[in-house]
């Protein structure tokens, strides 16, 4: 146990030294004109160095130094200078319409917020420009209006049908899956009955991990055999793509290493902590 503790301490010390060395020389932010700043993010909206190979977005926005938080209209740009996301923050909160775009300029989604909370119509589009998913938030509850698969076939109409969605997983995991798929029935715009979940792999068939049960749009129970010790009172199901730009508000940085970018260091830290 003593040797193990010393090893973990030394590993943590080395990782801390590497992080500090990169942090002191990294450039995560630059001043622009008229009070705007440039912030540099990776694909998950963690801050990275301006010249990092993993830099995916540059955000042009104003930041309130007094109260903290974003405070202006903004635009995120891809590395090819094409707009990736536009929207507005007021007093550190998302307000109004946010528009996302693919790298070729085709609309990706249009979503709405009020005081940081989702509200109103949310629409998603395929890279072809065809409609993918149309839903609405009312009083904090989600209503799925329509859904089309990649071949253009309508699977949900007037709030009734079957929804299938894959949530991408970017960070390292010991099993090697790259996403989690969810599939289930929609009734009156709300999830109903049994929803199944599967781990998605890039080079092998998907793997069933369990189901969840919904009644009148409300989650009731799950029976997952993975993740280990996952509570039956918790839900994994997502009904629309995750808004990764949410991470930008935390202004959390990552070092420009493959281990940090792919979440291996975070995984290793959690693994070591769980084995002590």
Short mmCIF file of C-alpha atoms in Angstrom, two decimals, residues 7-157:
data_model
loop_
_atom_site.label_atom_id
_atom_site.label_comp_id
_atom_site.label_asym_id
_atom_site.label_seq_id
_atom_site.Cartn_x
_atom_site.Cartn_y
_atom_site.Cartn_z
CA UNK A 7 3.51 5.85 -7.09
CA UNK A 8 0.19 7.68 -7.25
CA UNK A 9 1.73 10.76 -5.62
CA UNK A 10 4.64 10.81 -8.10
CA UNK A 11 2.31 10.30 -11.06
CA UNK A 12 0.12 13.16 -9.89
CA UNK A 13 3.16 15.38 -9.33
CA UNK A 14 4.48 14.70 -12.85
CA UNK A 15 1.08 15.41 -14.42
CA UNK A 16 0.82 18.64 -12.39
CA UNK A 17 4.27 19.76 -13.55
CA UNK A 18 3.35 19.10 -17.19
CA UNK A 19 0.07 20.95 -16.84
CA UNK A 20 1.74 23.94 -15.17
CA UNK A 21 4.47 24.12 -17.81
CA UNK A 22 1.89 24.19 -20.60
CA UNK A 23 -0.48 26.53 -18.76
CA UNK A 24 2.17 29.23 -18.23
CA UNK A 25 2.99 29.38 -21.95
CA UNK A 26 -0.45 28.64 -23.41
CA UNK A 27 -2.63 31.40 -24.85
CA UNK A 28 -6.30 30.68 -24.19
CA UNK A 29 -7.57 34.25 -24.63
CA UNK A 30 -6.66 37.43 -26.49
CA UNK A 31 -8.05 40.95 -26.35
CA UNK A 32 -9.82 42.18 -29.46
CA UNK A 33 -11.46 45.53 -30.30
CA UNK A 34 -14.42 47.34 -28.69
CA UNK A 35 -14.18 45.27 -25.51
CA UNK A 36 -14.43 41.90 -27.25
CA UNK A 37 -12.11 38.98 -26.54
CA UNK A 38 -11.11 35.86 -28.47
CA UNK A 39 -11.39 32.52 -26.68
CA UNK A 40 -10.05 29.26 -28.10
CA UNK A 41 -11.88 25.96 -27.58
CA UNK A 42 -11.58 22.31 -28.58
CA UNK A 43 -14.51 20.28 -29.99
CA UNK A 44 -16.03 19.90 -26.50
CA UNK A 45 -15.64 23.60 -25.70
CA UNK A 46 -12.74 23.28 -23.29
CA UNK A 47 -10.20 26.09 -23.52
CA UNK A 48 -7.02 25.19 -25.41
CA UNK A 49 -3.96 27.05 -26.62
CA UNK A 50 -4.45 29.23 -29.70
CA UNK A 51 -1.93 27.16 -31.66
CA UNK A 52 -3.04 23.76 -30.34
CA UNK A 53 -3.75 21.11 -32.97
CA UNK A 54 -7.02 20.36 -31.14
CA UNK A 55 -8.36 23.92 -31.38
CA UNK A 56 -11.73 23.71 -33.11
CA UNK A 57 -13.52 26.99 -32.32
CA UNK A 58 -12.65 30.65 -31.77
CA UNK A 59 -15.27 32.59 -29.83
CA UNK A 60 -15.58 36.38 -30.24
CA UNK A 61 -17.52 37.76 -27.27
CA UNK A 62 -17.54 40.27 -24.41
CA UNK A 63 -16.88 39.14 -20.84
CA UNK A 64 -18.13 40.99 -17.76
CA UNK A 65 -15.09 41.23 -15.49
CA UNK A 66 -17.06 42.81 -12.64
CA UNK A 67 -19.89 40.30 -12.27
CA UNK A 68 -18.32 37.45 -14.23
CA UNK A 69 -19.85 35.73 -17.25
CA UNK A 70 -20.37 36.33 -20.94
CA UNK A 71 -22.33 39.46 -21.78
CA UNK A 72 -22.94 40.19 -25.48
CA UNK A 73 -23.90 38.79 -28.84
CA UNK A 74 -21.22 36.36 -29.98
CA UNK A 75 -20.00 34.23 -32.86
CA UNK A 76 -17.98 31.03 -32.72
CA UNK A 77 -15.83 30.33 -35.79
CA UNK A 78 -14.41 27.11 -37.17
CA UNK A 79 -10.73 27.08 -38.15
CA UNK A 80 -11.81 27.81 -41.73
CA UNK A 81 -13.46 31.06 -40.48
CA UNK A 82 -16.96 29.73 -41.16
CA UNK A 83 -19.50 30.58 -38.45
CA UNK A 84 -20.14 27.62 -36.13
CA UNK A 85 -22.51 29.17 -33.58
CA UNK A 86 -24.20 32.52 -32.97
CA UNK A 87 -26.21 33.70 -30.00
CA UNK A 88 -26.44 36.08 -27.07
CA UNK A 89 -25.49 36.07 -23.40
CA UNK A 90 -26.88 38.63 -20.99
CA UNK A 91 -25.49 38.77 -17.47
CA UNK A 92 -23.83 35.39 -17.98
CA UNK A 93 -27.05 33.71 -19.10
CA UNK A 94 -28.08 32.41 -22.52
CA UNK A 95 -30.89 34.51 -23.98
CA UNK A 96 -32.88 34.12 -27.17
CA UNK A 97 -32.05 32.23 -30.34
CA UNK A 98 -28.84 30.24 -30.83
CA UNK A 99 -27.97 29.08 -34.34
CA UNK A 100 -25.46 26.33 -35.12
CA UNK A 101 -23.87 25.59 -38.50
CA UNK A 102 -21.86 22.83 -40.15
CA UNK A 103 -18.39 23.72 -41.47
CA UNK A 104 -19.80 24.24 -44.98
CA UNK A 105 -22.31 26.80 -43.70
CA UNK A 106 -25.41 24.58 -43.79
CA UNK A 107 -27.67 25.14 -40.74
CA UNK A 108 -27.14 22.53 -38.01
CA UNK A 109 -29.68 23.61 -35.39
CA UNK A 110 -31.80 26.49 -34.12
CA UNK A 111 -32.55 26.45 -30.38
CA UNK A 112 -33.90 28.95 -27.85
CA UNK A 113 -33.19 29.94 -24.26
CA UNK A 114 -34.58 32.25 -21.60
CA UNK A 115 -32.42 32.95 -18.55
CA UNK A 116 -30.20 29.96 -19.42
CA UNK A 117 -33.15 27.53 -19.62
CA UNK A 118 -34.38 25.84 -22.82
CA UNK A 119 -37.63 27.25 -24.17
CA UNK A 120 -39.69 27.27 -27.35
CA UNK A 121 -38.90 25.49 -30.61
CA UNK A 122 -35.70 23.49 -31.14
CA UNK A 123 -34.89 22.28 -34.66
CA UNK A 124 -32.02 20.11 -35.89
CA UNK A 125 -30.87 19.46 -39.46
CA UNK A 126 -28.76 16.82 -41.22
CA UNK A 127 -25.54 17.85 -43.05
CA UNK A 128 -27.61 17.63 -46.24
CA UNK A 129 -29.80 20.45 -44.94
CA UNK A 130 -32.84 18.18 -44.53
CA UNK A 131 -34.86 18.44 -41.34
CA UNK A 132 -33.87 15.91 -38.66
CA UNK A 133 -35.69 16.66 -35.42
CA UNK A 134 -38.32 19.18 -34.37
CA UNK A 135 -39.24 19.58 -30.72
CA UNK A 136 -40.38 22.18 -28.21
CA UNK A 137 -39.82 23.03 -24.56
CA UNK A 138 -42.88 24.13 -22.59
CA UNK A 139 -42.70 24.83 -18.85
CA UNK A 140 -39.48 22.85 -18.65
CA UNK A 141 -40.95 19.76 -20.35
CA UNK A 142 -39.89 18.48 -23.75
CA UNK A 143 -42.37 17.73 -26.56
CA UNK A 144 -41.10 15.88 -29.63
CA UNK A 145 -43.08 17.01 -32.67
CA UNK A 146 -41.43 15.24 -35.61
CA UNK A 147 -38.38 13.16 -36.47
CA UNK A 148 -36.93 12.00 -39.80
CA UNK A 149 -34.26 9.32 -40.23
CA UNK A 150 -31.17 9.83 -42.42
CA UNK A 151 -33.01 8.47 -45.47
CA UNK A 152 -35.69 11.12 -45.12
CA UNK A 153 -38.38 8.79 -43.80
CA UNK A 154 -40.62 10.36 -41.18
CA UNK A 155 -40.57 8.25 -38.01
CA UNK A 156 -42.44 10.67 -35.73
CA UNK A 157 -45.42 12.70 -36.92
#
